[in-house]
């Protein structure tokens, strides 16, 4: 599995492949839009998530928040990048909510790699996708 567990550095193609594998596990019977996300941690491991929808619609979990929640629950606090892949291979980017969720732990240079199918991908920084956002510094809090 493409998860960094073999000690090899994780490149973007490997990270996208992990997001594709996670997307295969998506539970999206309502939208039909399957999403997977793969987070690269500072220690070189990969933690994945997929969207998990709910019949009430509003409780649906997004792939990026599932991945981040799993990673934090496993003790990770620093991250290098995330790959995001939809079943459409349309280069979907994290929605506004997920950008803010990522920003709690990921700085402006954090890379967001979006899957356009095959070997095609588009890369952004989180600072580009979500400039000038609220964070712990805004609240003058140590964390
Ligand atoms: N979705 C994600 O998983 N991540 C995003 O940031 C964009 C949207 C999911 C939520 C819902 O299950 C489906 O995609 C359609 O919006
Ligand atoms: Zn989202």
Short mmCIF file of N, CA, C and O and ligand atoms in Angstrom, two decimals:
data_model
loop_
_atom_site.label_atom_id
_atom_site.label_comp_id
_atom_site.label_asym_id
_atom_site.label_seq_id
_atom_site.Cartn_x
_atom_site.Cartn_y
_atom_site.Cartn_z
N UNK A 1 0.85 -1.20 0.00
CA UNK A 1 0.00 0.00 0.00
C UNK A 1 0.89 1.25 0.00
O UNK A 1 1.96 1.25 0.59
N UNK A 2 0.39 2.28 -0.67
CA UNK A 2 1.18 3.53 -0.79
C UNK A 2 0.97 4.38 0.45
O UNK A 2 0.21 5.33 0.46
N UNK A 3 1.65 4.03 1.55
CA UNK A 3 1.41 4.75 2.79
C UNK A 3 2.69 5.18 3.51
O UNK A 3 2.63 5.61 4.66
N UNK A 4 3.82 5.07 2.84
CA UNK A 4 5.06 5.49 3.46
C UNK A 4 5.59 4.52 4.49
O UNK A 4 6.64 4.76 5.09
N UNK A 5 4.91 3.41 4.70
CA UNK A 5 5.30 2.50 5.77
C UNK A 5 6.57 1.71 5.43
O UNK A 5 7.15 1.07 6.30
N UNK A 6 6.99 1.76 4.17
CA UNK A 6 8.22 1.06 3.80
C UNK A 6 9.45 1.95 3.99
O UNK A 6 10.56 1.55 3.68
N UNK A 7 9.23 3.18 4.51
CA UNK A 7 10.36 4.06 4.78
C UNK A 7 10.82 4.86 3.58
O UNK A 7 11.65 5.75 3.70
N UNK A 8 10.28 4.56 2.40
CA UNK A 8 10.64 5.33 1.21
C UNK A 8 9.97 6.70 1.27
O UNK A 8 8.82 6.81 1.73
N UNK A 9 10.66 7.76 0.80
CA UNK A 9 9.99 9.07 0.73
C UNK A 9 8.75 8.99 -0.15
O UNK A 9 8.75 8.27 -1.16
N UNK A 10 7.73 9.71 0.22
CA UNK A 10 6.46 9.67 -0.51
C UNK A 10 6.44 10.81 -1.52
O UNK A 10 6.45 11.99 -1.13
N UNK A 11 6.43 10.50 -2.81
CA UNK A 11 6.35 11.56 -3.82
C UNK A 11 4.87 11.85 -4.14
O UNK A 11 3.96 11.16 -3.65
N UNK A 12 4.66 12.88 -4.97
CA UNK A 12 3.28 13.30 -5.22
C UNK A 12 2.47 12.23 -5.94
O UNK A 12 1.27 12.07 -5.67
N UNK A 13 3.09 11.49 -6.85
CA UNK A 13 2.37 10.44 -7.55
C UNK A 13 1.89 9.37 -6.57
O UNK A 13 0.77 8.86 -6.67
N UNK A 14 2.74 9.05 -5.60
CA UNK A 14 2.37 8.06 -4.59
C UNK A 14 1.25 8.58 -3.71
O UNK A 14 0.31 7.85 -3.34
N UNK A 15 1.34 9.88 -3.36
CA UNK A 15 0.30 10.47 -2.51
C UNK A 15 -1.05 10.50 -3.24
O UNK A 15 -2.09 10.19 -2.64
N UNK A 16 -1.02 10.83 -4.53
CA UNK A 16 -2.26 10.81 -5.31
C UNK A 16 -2.81 9.39 -5.39
O UNK A 16 -4.04 9.18 -5.29
N UNK A 17 -1.95 8.42 -5.56
CA UNK A 17 -2.42 7.03 -5.61
C UNK A 17 -3.11 6.63 -4.31
O UNK A 17 -4.14 5.94 -4.31
N UNK A 18 -2.57 7.08 -3.19
CA UNK A 18 -3.19 6.80 -1.89
C UNK A 18 -4.57 7.47 -1.81
O UNK A 18 -5.52 6.89 -1.27
N UNK A 19 -4.68 8.69 -2.35
CA UNK A 19 -5.98 9.37 -2.36
C UNK A 19 -6.98 8.62 -3.24
O UNK A 19 -8.16 8.50 -2.91
N UNK A 20 -6.50 8.08 -4.36
CA UNK A 20 -7.38 7.29 -5.24
C UNK A 20 -7.87 6.03 -4.53
O UNK A 20 -9.04 5.65 -4.66
N UNK A 21 -6.97 5.38 -3.81
CA UNK A 21 -7.37 4.17 -3.07
C UNK A 21 -8.42 4.52 -2.02
O UNK A 21 -9.40 3.79 -1.82
N UNK A 22 -8.23 5.65 -1.33
CA UNK A 22 -9.21 6.09 -0.33
C UNK A 22 -10.55 6.43 -0.99
O UNK A 22 -11.62 6.13 -0.45
N UNK A 23 -10.47 7.04 -2.15
CA UNK A 23 -11.70 7.41 -2.88
C UNK A 23 -12.54 6.17 -3.23
O UNK A 23 -13.77 6.22 -3.25
N UNK A 24 -11.86 5.05 -3.43
CA UNK A 24 -12.57 3.80 -3.72
C UNK A 24 -13.46 3.38 -2.54
O UNK A 24 -14.43 2.64 -2.72
N UNK A 25 -13.11 3.84 -1.34
CA UNK A 25 -13.88 3.47 -0.14
C UNK A 25 -14.97 4.49 0.18
O UNK A 25 -15.72 4.32 1.16
N UNK A 26 -15.09 5.53 -0.63
CA UNK A 26 -16.07 6.59 -0.38
C UNK A 26 -17.48 6.02 -0.19
O UNK A 26 -17.91 5.10 -0.89
N UNK A 27 -18.20 6.64 0.75
CA UNK A 27 -19.63 6.32 0.92
C UNK A 27 -20.40 7.57 0.52
O UNK A 27 -20.55 8.52 1.29
N UNK A 28 -20.84 7.60 -0.73
CA UNK A 28 -21.49 8.80 -1.27
C UNK A 28 -22.73 8.43 -2.09
O UNK A 28 -22.84 8.74 -3.27
N UNK A 29 -23.72 7.76 -1.43
CA UNK A 29 -24.90 7.34 -2.18
C UNK A 29 -25.82 8.49 -2.58
O UNK A 29 -26.67 8.32 -3.46
N UNK A 30 -25.65 9.65 -1.95
CA UNK A 30 -26.58 10.75 -2.21
C UNK A 30 -26.06 11.66 -3.32
O UNK A 30 -26.77 11.96 -4.28
N UNK A 31 -24.82 12.08 -3.20
CA UNK A 31 -24.28 12.95 -4.26
C UNK A 31 -23.72 12.14 -5.42
O UNK A 31 -23.62 12.63 -6.55
N UNK A 32 -23.30 10.90 -5.14
CA UNK A 32 -22.63 10.13 -6.18
C UNK A 32 -21.25 10.65 -6.51
O UNK A 32 -20.64 10.25 -7.51
N UNK A 33 -20.74 11.54 -5.67
CA UNK A 33 -19.44 12.19 -5.92
C UNK A 33 -18.45 11.68 -4.88
O UNK A 33 -18.47 12.09 -3.70
N UNK A 34 -17.61 10.76 -5.31
CA UNK A 34 -16.68 10.09 -4.41
C UNK A 34 -15.37 10.87 -4.32
O UNK A 34 -14.80 11.26 -5.33
N UNK A 35 -14.92 11.08 -3.08
CA UNK A 35 -13.69 11.83 -2.86
C UNK A 35 -12.78 11.06 -1.90
O UNK A 35 -13.25 10.47 -0.93
N UNK A 36 -11.49 11.10 -2.20
CA UNK A 36 -10.48 10.55 -1.29
C UNK A 36 -9.42 11.60 -1.03
O UNK A 36 -9.16 12.47 -1.87
N UNK A 37 -8.82 11.54 0.15
CA UNK A 37 -7.75 12.46 0.50
C UNK A 37 -6.63 11.67 1.17
O UNK A 37 -6.89 10.70 1.89
N UNK A 38 -5.41 12.08 0.90
CA UNK A 38 -4.24 11.45 1.53
C UNK A 38 -3.33 12.54 2.06
O UNK A 38 -2.83 13.37 1.30
N UNK A 39 -3.12 12.52 3.36
CA UNK A 39 -2.28 13.50 4.05
C UNK A 39 -0.89 12.93 4.23
O UNK A 39 -0.74 11.80 4.70
N UNK A 40 0.11 13.73 3.88
CA UNK A 40 1.50 13.36 4.14
C UNK A 40 1.93 14.06 5.43
O UNK A 40 1.91 15.29 5.53
N UNK A 41 2.32 13.27 6.42
CA UNK A 41 2.70 13.83 7.71
C UNK A 41 4.18 14.24 7.68
O UNK A 41 4.94 13.82 6.81
N UNK A 42 4.58 15.02 8.68
CA UNK A 42 5.97 15.49 8.74
C UNK A 42 6.95 14.34 8.89
O UNK A 42 8.10 14.45 8.47
N UNK A 43 6.51 13.24 9.48
CA UNK A 43 7.42 12.10 9.63
C UNK A 43 7.34 11.13 8.45
O UNK A 43 7.89 10.03 8.51
N UNK A 44 6.66 11.53 7.40
CA UNK A 44 6.69 10.77 6.15
C UNK A 44 5.67 9.66 6.04
O UNK A 44 5.74 8.84 5.12
N UNK A 45 4.69 9.64 6.92
CA UNK A 45 3.64 8.64 6.77
C UNK A 45 2.43 9.26 6.07
O UNK A 45 2.33 10.49 5.92
N UNK A 46 1.54 8.41 5.63
CA UNK A 46 0.37 8.84 4.88
C UNK A 46 -0.89 8.38 5.62
O UNK A 46 -0.98 7.21 6.02
N UNK A 47 -1.82 9.31 5.81
CA UNK A 47 -3.10 8.99 6.46
C UNK A 47 -4.22 9.41 5.51
O UNK A 47 -4.21 10.53 5.00
N UNK A 48 -5.15 8.51 5.27
CA UNK A 48 -6.16 8.76 4.26
C UNK A 48 -7.57 8.91 4.84
O UNK A 48 -7.83 8.53 5.98
N UNK A 49 -8.45 9.44 4.02
CA UNK A 49 -9.86 9.55 4.38
C UNK A 49 -10.70 9.63 3.12
O UNK A 49 -10.18 9.90 2.03
N UNK A 50 -11.99 9.37 3.28
CA UNK A 50 -12.93 9.49 2.16
C UNK A 50 -14.17 10.22 2.67
O UNK A 50 -14.38 10.33 3.89
N UNK A 51 -14.99 10.69 1.75
CA UNK A 51 -16.23 11.31 2.20
C UNK A 51 -17.20 10.23 2.66
O UNK A 51 -17.24 9.12 2.13
N UNK A 52 -17.94 10.59 3.70
CA UNK A 52 -18.91 9.67 4.33
C UNK A 52 -20.21 10.45 4.46
O UNK A 52 -20.34 11.32 5.33
N UNK A 53 -21.16 10.17 3.56
CA UNK A 53 -22.40 10.94 3.53
C UNK A 53 -23.43 10.38 4.50
O UNK A 53 -23.28 9.27 5.01
N UNK A 54 -24.46 11.18 4.73
CA UNK A 54 -25.51 10.83 5.68
C UNK A 54 -26.85 11.21 5.07
O UNK A 54 -26.95 12.20 4.34
N UNK A 55 -27.89 10.44 5.42
CA UNK A 55 -29.22 10.68 4.85
C UNK A 55 -29.77 12.05 5.23
O UNK A 55 -30.67 12.55 4.55
N UNK A 56 -29.25 12.66 6.28
CA UNK A 56 -29.71 14.02 6.59
C UNK A 56 -28.92 15.08 5.83
O UNK A 56 -29.11 16.27 6.04
N UNK A 57 -28.01 14.63 4.98
CA UNK A 57 -27.15 15.48 4.14
C UNK A 57 -26.17 16.32 4.95
O UNK A 57 -24.99 16.32 4.68
N UNK A 58 -26.65 17.08 5.93
CA UNK A 58 -25.77 18.05 6.57
C UNK A 58 -24.70 17.39 7.44
O UNK A 58 -23.70 18.01 7.77
N UNK A 59 -24.89 16.14 7.83
CA UNK A 59 -23.87 15.47 8.63
C UNK A 59 -22.77 14.83 7.79
O UNK A 59 -21.91 14.15 8.33
N UNK A 60 -22.80 15.01 6.51
CA UNK A 60 -21.81 14.36 5.66
C UNK A 60 -20.40 14.84 6.00
O UNK A 60 -20.16 16.03 6.21
N UNK A 61 -19.48 13.88 6.06
CA UNK A 61 -18.08 14.18 6.34
C UNK A 61 -17.31 14.26 5.04
O UNK A 61 -17.53 13.46 4.13
N UNK A 62 -16.41 15.22 4.97
CA UNK A 62 -15.59 15.37 3.78
C UNK A 62 -14.30 14.58 3.92
O UNK A 62 -13.80 14.35 5.03
N UNK A 63 -13.76 14.18 2.77
CA UNK A 63 -12.58 13.31 2.77
C UNK A 63 -11.42 13.93 3.54
O UNK A 63 -10.72 13.25 4.30
N UNK A 64 -11.22 15.22 3.36
CA UNK A 64 -10.08 15.88 4.00
C UNK A 64 -10.25 15.93 5.51
O UNK A 64 -9.28 15.77 6.26
N UNK A 65 -11.48 16.16 5.98
CA UNK A 65 -11.65 16.22 7.43
C UNK A 65 -11.55 14.84 8.05
O UNK A 65 -11.06 14.70 9.19
N UNK A 66 -11.98 13.80 7.34
CA UNK A 66 -11.81 12.44 7.84
C UNK A 66 -10.32 12.10 7.93
O UNK A 66 -9.85 11.53 8.93
N UNK A 67 -9.57 12.46 6.90
CA UNK A 67 -8.13 12.18 6.91
C UNK A 67 -7.45 12.95 8.04
O UNK A 67 -6.64 12.39 8.79
N UNK A 68 -7.80 14.23 8.19
CA UNK A 68 -7.15 15.02 9.24
C UNK A 68 -7.54 14.51 10.63
O UNK A 68 -6.68 14.39 11.52
N UNK A 69 -8.79 14.16 10.81
CA UNK A 69 -9.22 13.64 12.11
C UNK A 69 -8.51 12.34 12.45
O UNK A 69 -8.06 12.14 13.59
N UNK A 70 -8.37 11.47 11.48
CA UNK A 70 -7.67 10.20 11.71
C UNK A 70 -6.21 10.45 12.07
O UNK A 70 -5.66 9.81 12.97
N UNK A 71 -5.60 11.38 11.34
CA UNK A 71 -4.18 11.66 11.57
C UNK A 71 -3.96 12.25 12.96
O UNK A 71 -3.04 11.85 13.68
N UNK A 72 -4.80 13.20 13.34
CA UNK A 72 -4.66 13.81 14.66
C UNK A 72 -4.91 12.77 15.75
O UNK A 72 -4.18 12.71 16.75
N UNK A 73 -5.90 11.92 15.53
CA UNK A 73 -6.18 10.87 16.52
C UNK A 73 -5.02 9.90 16.65
O UNK A 73 -4.84 9.27 17.71
N UNK A 74 -4.22 9.77 15.60
CA UNK A 74 -3.04 8.89 15.64
C UNK A 74 -1.81 9.62 16.18
O UNK A 74 -0.72 9.04 16.23
N UNK A 75 -1.98 10.88 16.57
CA UNK A 75 -0.88 11.62 17.20
C UNK A 75 -0.13 12.57 16.31
O UNK A 75 0.80 13.24 16.74
N UNK A 76 -0.51 12.67 15.04
CA UNK A 76 0.18 13.58 14.12
C UNK A 76 -0.29 15.01 14.33
O UNK A 76 -1.47 15.26 14.56
N UNK A 77 0.68 15.94 14.23
CA UNK A 77 0.33 17.35 14.39
C UNK A 77 0.94 18.23 13.29
O UNK A 77 0.59 19.40 13.18
N UNK A 78 1.87 17.67 12.52
CA UNK A 78 2.52 18.44 11.47
C UNK A 78 2.39 17.71 10.14
O UNK A 78 2.58 16.50 10.08
N UNK A 79 2.12 18.52 9.10
CA UNK A 79 1.81 17.93 7.81
C UNK A 79 2.52 18.68 6.68
O UNK A 79 2.75 19.89 6.79
N UNK A 80 2.85 17.94 5.62
CA UNK A 80 3.56 18.50 4.47
C UNK A 80 2.62 18.80 3.31
O UNK A 80 2.81 19.80 2.60
N UNK A 81 1.68 17.90 3.08
CA UNK A 81 0.87 17.99 1.86
C UNK A 81 -0.38 17.14 1.99
O UNK A 81 -0.47 16.25 2.86
N UNK A 82 -1.35 17.44 1.13
CA UNK A 82 -2.51 16.57 0.98
C UNK A 82 -2.76 16.37 -0.51
O UNK A 82 -2.57 17.30 -1.31
N UNK A 83 -3.12 15.16 -0.88
CA UNK A 83 -3.62 14.89 -2.24
C UNK A 83 -5.11 14.66 -2.15
O UNK A 83 -5.59 14.03 -1.20
N UNK A 84 -5.83 15.19 -3.13
CA UNK A 84 -7.29 15.04 -3.18
C UNK A 84 -7.66 14.49 -4.54
O UNK A 84 -7.18 14.99 -5.58
N UNK A 85 -8.52 13.48 -4.53
CA UNK A 85 -8.92 12.84 -5.80
C UNK A 85 -10.40 12.55 -5.77
O UNK A 85 -10.90 11.94 -4.82
N UNK A 86 -11.11 12.99 -6.79
CA UNK A 86 -12.51 12.57 -6.93
C UNK A 86 -12.58 11.48 -8.00
O UNK A 86 -11.65 11.34 -8.82
N UNK A 87 -13.67 10.76 -7.98
CA UNK A 87 -13.87 9.73 -9.00
C UNK A 87 -13.90 10.29 -10.40
O UNK A 87 -13.65 9.57 -11.38
N UNK A 88 -14.17 11.60 -10.51
CA UNK A 88 -14.20 12.26 -11.81
C UNK A 88 -12.82 12.65 -12.29
O UNK A 88 -12.66 13.09 -13.44
N UNK A 89 -11.83 12.58 -11.39
CA UNK A 89 -10.46 13.01 -11.72
C UNK A 89 -10.48 14.43 -12.30
O UNK A 89 -9.85 14.74 -13.32
N UNK A 90 -11.25 15.30 -11.63
CA UNK A 90 -11.51 16.63 -12.15
C UNK A 90 -10.70 17.73 -11.46
O UNK A 90 -10.98 18.91 -11.61
N UNK A 91 -9.72 17.30 -10.67
CA UNK A 91 -8.88 18.29 -10.01
C UNK A 91 -9.57 19.03 -8.88
O UNK A 91 -9.18 20.15 -8.55
N UNK A 92 -10.58 18.39 -8.29
CA UNK A 92 -11.32 19.05 -7.20
C UNK A 92 -10.36 19.52 -6.11
O UNK A 92 -9.40 18.82 -5.76
N UNK A 93 -10.63 20.72 -5.60
CA UNK A 93 -9.85 21.27 -4.49
C UNK A 93 -10.67 21.15 -3.21
O UNK A 93 -11.91 21.02 -3.26
N UNK A 94 -10.02 21.20 -2.06
CA UNK A 94 -10.78 21.19 -0.80
C UNK A 94 -11.76 22.35 -0.75
O UNK A 94 -11.42 23.47 -1.15
N UNK A 95 -12.96 22.09 -0.23
CA UNK A 95 -13.95 23.17 -0.10
C UNK A 95 -13.50 24.15 0.98
O UNK A 95 -12.52 23.92 1.70
N UNK A 96 -14.22 25.22 1.11
CA UNK A 96 -13.85 26.25 2.08
C UNK A 96 -13.75 25.72 3.50
O UNK A 96 -12.83 26.06 4.25
N UNK A 97 -14.71 24.88 3.88
CA UNK A 97 -14.68 24.32 5.23
C UNK A 97 -13.41 23.49 5.43
O UNK A 97 -12.74 23.61 6.47
N UNK A 98 -13.07 22.66 4.46
CA UNK A 98 -11.89 21.80 4.60
C UNK A 98 -10.60 22.63 4.58
O UNK A 98 -9.64 22.28 5.27
N UNK A 99 -10.57 23.70 3.84
CA UNK A 99 -9.40 24.58 3.84
C UNK A 99 -9.18 25.11 5.26
O UNK A 99 -8.05 25.14 5.77
N UNK A 100 -10.25 25.54 5.90
CA UNK A 100 -10.13 26.05 7.26
C UNK A 100 -9.73 24.94 8.24
O UNK A 100 -8.90 25.14 9.13
N UNK A 101 -10.29 23.77 8.07
CA UNK A 101 -9.94 22.62 8.92
C UNK A 101 -8.46 22.31 8.79
O UNK A 101 -7.76 22.11 9.80
N UNK A 102 -7.96 22.29 7.57
CA UNK A 102 -6.53 22.03 7.36
C UNK A 102 -5.67 23.13 7.97
O UNK A 102 -4.59 22.86 8.53
N UNK A 103 -6.14 24.37 7.90
CA UNK A 103 -5.34 25.51 8.36
C UNK A 103 -5.08 25.48 9.86
O UNK A 103 -4.18 26.15 10.35
N UNK A 104 -5.86 24.69 10.61
CA UNK A 104 -5.59 24.57 12.05
C UNK A 104 -4.21 23.96 12.30
O UNK A 104 -3.55 24.29 13.28
N UNK A 105 -3.79 23.08 11.40
CA UNK A 105 -2.52 22.36 11.59
C UNK A 105 -1.50 22.63 10.49
O UNK A 105 -0.34 22.26 10.64
N UNK A 106 -1.92 23.20 9.40
CA UNK A 106 -1.06 23.31 8.21
C UNK A 106 -0.85 24.78 7.87
O UNK A 106 -1.82 25.55 7.82
N UNK A 107 0.39 25.16 7.59
CA UNK A 107 0.72 26.55 7.32
C UNK A 107 0.52 26.93 5.86
O UNK A 107 0.04 26.14 5.04
N UNK A 108 0.93 28.15 5.54
CA UNK A 108 0.70 28.69 4.20
C UNK A 108 1.43 27.92 3.12
O UNK A 108 1.01 27.89 1.97
N UNK A 109 2.56 27.29 3.47
CA UNK A 109 3.35 26.57 2.47
C UNK A 109 2.89 25.13 2.26
O UNK A 109 3.41 24.43 1.37
N UNK A 110 1.97 24.69 3.08
CA UNK A 110 1.41 23.34 2.95
C UNK A 110 0.90 23.14 1.52
O UNK A 110 0.20 24.00 0.98
N UNK A 111 1.24 22.01 0.92
CA UNK A 111 0.90 21.79 -0.49
C UNK A 111 -0.40 21.00 -0.64
O UNK A 111 -0.63 20.03 0.08
N UNK A 112 -1.20 21.42 -1.59
CA UNK A 112 -2.47 20.76 -1.90
C UNK A 112 -2.37 20.26 -3.34
O UNK A 112 -2.28 21.07 -4.29
N UNK A 113 -2.36 18.95 -3.52
CA UNK A 113 -2.14 18.32 -4.82
C UNK A 113 -3.46 17.72 -5.30
O UNK A 113 -4.02 16.84 -4.65
N UNK A 114 -3.95 18.22 -6.42
CA UNK A 114 -5.29 17.86 -6.90
C UNK A 114 -5.18 17.01 -8.15
O UNK A 114 -4.48 17.36 -9.11
N UNK A 115 -5.91 15.90 -8.15
CA UNK A 115 -5.78 14.84 -9.15
C UNK A 115 -6.58 15.16 -10.42
O UNK A 115 -7.81 15.29 -10.37
N UNK A 116 -5.87 15.25 -11.53
CA UNK A 116 -6.51 15.48 -12.83
C UNK A 116 -6.49 14.23 -13.70
O UNK A 116 -6.76 14.29 -14.91
N UNK A 117 -6.18 13.09 -13.10
CA UNK A 117 -6.18 11.82 -13.84
C UNK A 117 -4.82 11.50 -14.41
O UNK A 117 -4.02 12.40 -14.71
N UNK A 118 -4.55 10.20 -14.54
CA UNK A 118 -3.25 9.77 -15.06
C UNK A 118 -2.13 10.36 -14.22
O UNK A 118 -2.16 10.28 -13.00
N UNK A 119 -1.16 10.97 -14.90
CA UNK A 119 -0.06 11.63 -14.18
C UNK A 119 -0.28 13.12 -14.05
O UNK A 119 0.64 13.86 -13.68
N UNK A 120 -1.48 13.59 -14.40
CA UNK A 120 -1.77 15.03 -14.36
C UNK A 120 -2.28 15.44 -12.98
O UNK A 120 -3.17 14.78 -12.42
N UNK A 121 -1.74 16.51 -12.48
CA UNK A 121 -2.21 17.03 -11.20
C UNK A 121 -1.91 18.52 -11.15
O UNK A 121 -1.01 19.00 -11.83
N UNK A 122 -2.67 19.23 -10.33
CA UNK A 122 -2.42 20.66 -10.15
C UNK A 122 -2.12 20.89 -8.68
O UNK A 122 -2.82 20.36 -7.80
N UNK A 123 -1.09 21.67 -8.45
CA UNK A 123 -0.66 21.92 -7.08
C UNK A 123 -0.90 23.37 -6.68
O UNK A 123 -0.66 24.28 -7.47
N UNK A 124 -1.36 23.52 -5.45
CA UNK A 124 -1.57 24.84 -4.85
C UNK A 124 -0.86 24.86 -3.50
O UNK A 124 -0.48 23.82 -2.97
N UNK A 125 -0.75 26.04 -2.92
CA UNK A 125 -0.42 26.10 -1.50
C UNK A 125 -1.69 26.44 -0.73
O UNK A 125 -2.62 27.06 -1.28
N UNK A 126 -1.68 26.05 0.54
CA UNK A 126 -2.86 26.39 1.35
C UNK A 126 -2.98 27.91 1.49
O UNK A 126 -4.09 28.44 1.52
N UNK A 127 -1.84 28.60 1.53
CA UNK A 127 -1.89 30.06 1.61
C UNK A 127 -2.57 30.69 0.40
O UNK A 127 -3.22 31.73 0.51
N UNK A 128 -2.41 30.06 -0.75
CA UNK A 128 -3.08 30.54 -1.96
C UNK A 128 -4.59 30.26 -1.88
O UNK A 128 -5.41 31.13 -2.24
N UNK A 129 -4.94 29.09 -1.40
CA UNK A 129 -6.35 28.69 -1.38
C UNK A 129 -7.13 29.39 -0.27
O UNK A 129 -8.36 29.55 -0.38
N UNK A 130 -6.40 29.76 0.81
CA UNK A 130 -7.08 30.36 1.97
C UNK A 130 -6.19 31.42 2.60
O UNK A 130 -5.59 31.19 3.66
N UNK A 131 -6.09 32.58 1.97
CA UNK A 131 -5.23 33.64 2.53
C UNK A 131 -5.89 34.31 3.74
O UNK A 131 -7.12 34.36 3.85
N UNK A 132 -5.03 34.79 4.64
CA UNK A 132 -5.49 35.69 5.72
C UNK A 132 -6.60 35.10 6.58
O UNK A 132 -7.54 35.79 6.96
N UNK A 133 -6.47 33.82 6.89
CA UNK A 133 -7.55 33.19 7.67
C UNK A 133 -7.33 33.33 9.17
O UNK A 133 -6.23 33.68 9.63
N UNK A 134 -8.36 33.05 9.93
CA UNK A 134 -8.24 33.05 11.40
C UNK A 134 -7.46 31.81 11.83
O UNK A 134 -7.65 30.72 11.28
N UNK A 135 -6.58 32.00 12.81
CA UNK A 135 -5.86 30.87 13.38
C UNK A 135 -5.56 31.16 14.85
O UNK A 135 -6.05 32.16 15.40
N UNK A 136 -4.76 30.31 15.47
CA UNK A 136 -4.48 30.47 16.90
C UNK A 136 -3.82 31.81 17.19
O UNK A 136 -4.06 32.41 18.24
N UNK A 137 -2.99 32.30 16.25
CA UNK A 137 -2.34 33.59 16.45
C UNK A 137 -3.38 34.71 16.52
O UNK A 137 -3.24 35.67 17.30
N UNK A 138 -4.40 34.61 15.68
CA UNK A 138 -5.44 35.62 15.69
C UNK A 138 -6.06 35.75 17.09
O UNK A 138 -6.39 36.84 17.54
N UNK A 139 -6.21 34.61 17.73
CA UNK A 139 -6.84 34.58 19.06
C UNK A 139 -5.80 34.75 20.16
O UNK A 139 -6.15 34.70 21.34
N UNK A 140 -4.51 34.93 19.74
CA UNK A 140 -3.43 35.13 20.70
C UNK A 140 -3.38 33.99 21.72
O UNK A 140 -3.27 34.20 22.92
N UNK A 141 -3.49 32.79 21.19
CA UNK A 141 -3.50 31.60 22.04
C UNK A 141 -2.26 30.74 21.77
O UNK A 141 -1.89 30.52 20.61
N UNK A 142 -1.66 30.22 22.83
CA UNK A 142 -0.65 29.17 22.68
C UNK A 142 -1.40 27.87 22.44
O UNK A 142 -2.49 27.66 22.96
N UNK A 143 -0.78 27.01 21.68
CA UNK A 143 -1.43 25.72 21.45
C UNK A 143 -0.38 24.65 21.22
O UNK A 143 0.78 24.94 21.12
N1 LIG B 1 -16.52 16.67 -0.65
C1 LIG B 1 -15.37 16.31 0.00
O1 LIG B 1 -15.24 15.17 0.47
N2 LIG B 1 -14.37 17.22 0.09
C2 LIG B 1 -14.48 18.52 -0.33
O2 LIG B 1 -13.78 19.40 0.14
C3 LIG B 1 -15.48 18.80 -1.38
C4 LIG B 1 -16.74 18.00 -1.20
C5 LIG B 1 -17.64 15.72 -0.71
C6 LIG B 1 -18.79 16.09 0.17
C7 LIG B 1 -19.95 15.39 -0.50
O3 LIG B 1 -20.02 14.06 0.00
C8 LIG B 1 -19.54 15.34 -1.98
O4 LIG B 1 -18.14 15.64 -2.02
C9 LIG B 1 -20.28 16.34 -2.85
O5 LIG B 1 -20.14 17.64 -2.36
ZN1 LIG B 2 -14.70 19.90 2.30
#
